[in-house]
Amino acid sequence: MKTLLGQKKDGIVRGWVQAALEIYPADVVAFYGKEKNTFANPVGAATTAGIEGLFEALVTDAPPGEFVPHLDRILQVRCVQGFPPSQATWFIFALKGVIRNALADELKDAAALRGLIAFESRIDRMAACAFDVYAGYQKKIAEIRVNEIKNRVSTLSRMSKIRYGGPEVDPEQKGGPIDGVRRE
């Protein structure tokens, strides 16, 4: 299987990049697929570089940890763009179809089919790794949002103290000014 994949590498990688970019609108896909300048097209460049690295790691049967840097390139952007996990990671499963199409003639042999099944199990391991990577980015983004809200509340509290005087309100501290007001 390694030999077959090596012989068809360029076509498979091209097809996989195209499948990975299908998450975007058609006019954006055309730009991402054609523009080669990394600065003018960071998403397309990251996707292409990530897929090239992932394909190499799959073919050489690298351990799952070696998928992470390549997945980072692709999934970090998709997480920030707000894609749900199923859409963000779908490109991994699309590789199976790309390979089946590229090796259609060669897969008539039983040994080649067994090799494909083994290779597809590596793709599945990579997909599991991708879900973990994506979940990690979602967690980081959630933490950033929470910290931003805390900072805004803290800033509003300080501004309130400057404008109206009185104790500064700390939302995380009990016994603030509201708790000290007598109720009659």
Short mmCIF file of C-alpha atoms in Angstrom, two decimals:
data_model
loop_
_atom_site.label_atom_id
_atom_site.label_comp_id
_atom_site.label_asym_id
_atom_site.label_seq_id
_atom_site.Cartn_x
_atom_site.Cartn_y
_atom_site.Cartn_z
CA MET A 1 0.00 0.00 0.00
CA LYS A 2 2.88 2.38 0.81
CA THR A 3 4.23 2.02 -2.72
CA LEU A 4 0.85 2.67 -4.33
CA LEU A 5 0.23 5.71 -2.17
CA GLY A 6 3.72 7.03 -2.91
CA GLN A 7 3.17 6.71 -6.64
CA LYS A 8 -0.15 8.57 -6.48
CA LYS A 9 0.87 11.03 -3.74
CA ASP A 10 0.57 14.27 -5.73
CA GLY A 11 -2.92 13.51 -7.01
CA ILE A 12 -4.11 12.26 -3.62
CA VAL A 13 -2.78 15.31 -1.78
CA ARG A 14 -4.30 17.66 -4.38
CA GLY A 15 -7.66 15.90 -4.09
CA TRP A 16 -7.49 15.93 -0.30
CA VAL A 17 -6.70 19.65 -0.20
CA GLN A 18 -9.65 20.28 -2.49
CA ALA A 19 -11.92 18.18 -0.24
CA ALA A 20 -10.64 20.01 2.84
CA LEU A 21 -11.44 23.39 1.32
CA GLU A 22 -15.02 22.42 0.43
CA ILE A 23 -16.10 23.62 3.89
CA TYR A 24 -15.82 27.18 2.53
CA PRO A 25 -18.07 28.91 -0.05
CA ALA A 26 -17.26 28.18 -3.71
CA ASP A 27 -15.72 31.59 -4.46
CA VAL A 28 -13.46 31.29 -1.41
CA VAL A 29 -12.42 27.76 -2.40
CA ALA A 30 -11.32 29.04 -5.80
CA PHE A 31 -9.11 31.65 -4.14
CA TYR A 32 -7.72 29.30 -1.49
CA GLY A 33 -6.93 26.67 -4.09
CA LYS A 34 -5.16 29.00 -6.54
CA GLU A 35 -3.36 31.66 -4.49
CA LYS A 36 0.02 30.27 -3.44
CA ASN A 37 1.30 33.31 -1.51
CA THR A 38 1.31 32.44 2.20
CA PHE A 39 0.65 36.04 3.25
CA ALA A 40 -2.17 36.60 0.78
CA ASN A 41 -3.71 33.20 1.50
CA PRO A 42 -2.84 31.99 5.03
CA VAL A 43 -5.80 29.59 5.26
CA GLY A 44 -5.04 27.89 1.94
CA ALA A 45 -1.33 27.70 2.74
CA ALA A 46 -1.96 26.27 6.22
CA THR A 47 -4.41 23.73 4.85
CA THR A 48 -2.05 22.61 2.09
CA ALA A 49 0.98 22.37 4.40
CA GLY A 50 -1.05 20.58 7.06
CA ILE A 51 -2.42 18.03 4.62
CA GLU A 52 0.99 17.36 3.09
CA GLY A 53 2.36 16.69 6.59
CA LEU A 54 -0.61 14.54 7.57
CA PHE A 55 -0.33 12.43 4.42
CA GLU A 56 3.37 11.87 5.02
CA ALA A 57 2.71 10.90 8.65
CA LEU A 58 -0.01 8.46 7.56
CA VAL A 59 2.08 6.81 4.86
CA THR A 60 5.08 6.37 7.16
CA ASP A 61 2.80 4.98 9.90
CA ALA A 62 3.90 7.68 12.33
CA PRO A 63 2.55 7.56 15.89
CA PRO A 64 -0.60 9.63 16.52
CA GLY A 65 1.37 12.34 18.33
CA GLU A 66 3.03 13.27 15.05
CA PHE A 67 -0.36 14.23 13.59
CA VAL A 68 -0.82 17.06 16.10
CA PRO A 69 1.40 19.78 14.57
CA HIS A 70 -0.16 19.23 11.16
CA LEU A 71 -3.69 19.14 12.55
CA ASP A 72 -2.95 22.33 14.49
CA ARG A 73 -2.31 24.21 11.25
CA ILE A 74 -5.76 23.38 9.93
CA LEU A 75 -7.97 23.08 12.99
CA GLN A 76 -6.86 26.19 14.85
CA VAL A 77 -8.18 28.39 12.05
CA ARG A 78 -11.40 26.41 11.72
CA CYS A 79 -12.09 26.65 15.44
CA VAL A 80 -11.59 30.42 15.45
CA GLN A 81 -13.86 30.63 12.40
CA GLY A 82 -16.57 28.89 14.46
CA PHE A 83 -17.02 25.67 12.50
CA PRO A 84 -18.62 22.86 14.51
CA PRO A 85 -16.31 19.87 15.18
CA SER A 86 -18.06 17.63 12.64
CA GLN A 87 -17.51 20.11 9.80
CA ALA A 88 -14.03 21.14 10.91
CA THR A 89 -12.74 17.56 10.95
CA TRP A 90 -14.70 16.11 8.03
CA PHE A 91 -11.75 16.56 5.66
CA ILE A 92 -10.01 13.65 7.43
CA PHE A 93 -12.76 11.21 6.50
CA ALA A 94 -12.85 12.63 2.97
CA LEU A 95 -9.35 11.21 2.46
CA LYS A 96 -10.83 7.71 2.30
CA GLY A 97 -12.86 8.61 -0.80
CA VAL A 98 -9.95 10.44 -2.39
CA ILE A 99 -7.74 7.38 -1.98
CA ARG A 100 -10.39 4.97 -3.23
CA ASN A 101 -10.84 7.09 -6.36
CA ALA A 102 -7.09 7.41 -6.95
CA LEU A 103 -6.48 3.68 -6.50
CA ALA A 104 -9.68 2.37 -8.12
CA ASP A 105 -7.87 0.14 -10.62
CA GLU A 106 -5.36 -1.19 -8.07
CA LEU A 107 -8.02 -2.05 -5.47
CA LYS A 108 -9.32 -5.00 -7.47
CA ASP A 109 -6.61 -7.09 -5.84
CA ALA A 110 -7.44 -8.66 -2.44
CA ALA A 111 -4.04 -7.78 -0.97
CA ALA A 112 -4.49 -4.14 -1.97
CA LEU A 113 -7.92 -4.11 -0.34
CA ARG A 114 -6.45 -5.48 2.91
CA GLY A 115 -3.79 -2.80 2.75
CA LEU A 116 -6.44 -0.14 2.22
CA ILE A 117 -8.41 -1.36 5.24
CA ALA A 118 -5.29 -1.13 7.41
CA PHE A 119 -4.52 2.32 6.06
CA GLU A 120 -8.08 3.48 6.71
CA SER A 121 -7.74 2.43 10.36
CA ARG A 122 -4.78 4.84 10.59
CA ILE A 123 -7.01 7.55 9.13
CA ASP A 124 -9.55 6.79 11.87
CA ARG A 125 -6.83 7.13 14.54
CA MET A 126 -5.89 10.47 13.04
CA ALA A 127 -9.56 11.54 13.19
CA ALA A 128 -9.70 10.71 16.90
CA CYS A 129 -6.58 12.83 17.41
CA ALA A 130 -8.19 15.66 15.43
CA PHE A 131 -11.23 15.68 17.71
CA ASP A 132 -8.92 16.05 20.72
CA VAL A 133 -6.99 18.89 19.06
CA TYR A 134 -10.19 20.69 18.10
CA ALA A 135 -11.68 20.28 21.58
CA GLY A 136 -8.50 21.76 23.04
CA TYR A 137 -8.89 24.85 20.87
CA GLN A 138 -12.55 25.18 21.81
CA LYS A 139 -11.55 25.07 25.47
CA LYS A 140 -8.89 27.76 24.95
CA ILE A 141 -11.36 30.02 23.14
CA ALA A 142 -13.92 29.57 25.92
CA GLU A 143 -11.28 30.48 28.52
CA ILE A 144 -10.32 33.57 26.53
CA ARG A 145 -13.97 34.65 26.36
CA VAL A 146 -14.48 34.16 30.11
CA ASN A 147 -11.32 36.13 30.90
CA GLU A 148 -12.42 38.91 28.57
CA ILE A 149 -15.78 39.16 30.35
CA LYS A 150 -14.04 39.23 33.72
CA ASN A 151 -11.75 42.00 32.49
CA ARG A 152 -14.71 44.02 31.20
CA VAL A 153 -16.58 43.69 34.50
CA SER A 154 -13.47 44.68 36.42
CA THR A 155 -12.96 47.71 34.19
CA LEU A 156 -16.58 48.75 34.61
CA SER A 157 -16.23 48.39 38.36
CA ARG A 158 -13.16 50.63 38.43
CA MET A 159 -14.85 53.18 36.21
CA SER A 160 -17.88 53.16 38.49
CA LYS A 161 -15.68 53.82 41.51
CA ILE A 162 -13.94 56.70 39.78
CA ARG A 163 -17.19 58.28 38.63
CA TYR A 164 -19.43 57.67 41.63
CA GLY A 165 -16.96 57.03 44.42
CA GLY A 166 -17.45 54.29 46.95
CA PRO A 167 -16.10 50.79 47.12
CA GLU A 168 -14.91 49.04 44.00
CA VAL A 169 -17.14 46.13 43.07
CA ASP A 170 -15.35 42.84 42.64
CA PRO A 171 -17.79 40.34 41.09
CA GLU A 172 -15.82 37.37 42.44
CA GLN A 173 -15.81 38.60 46.02
CA LYS A 174 -18.73 38.10 48.41
CA GLY A 175 -19.67 40.84 50.78
CA GLY A 176 -19.51 43.57 48.16
CA PRO A 177 -21.45 46.83 48.44
CA ILE A 178 -24.82 45.24 47.62
CA ASP A 179 -24.44 42.66 50.39
CA GLY A 180 -23.74 45.44 52.91
CA VAL A 181 -26.94 47.43 52.18
CA ARG A 182 -29.58 47.17 54.90
CA ARG A 183 -32.97 46.11 53.79
CA GLU A 184 -35.81 47.81 55.61
#
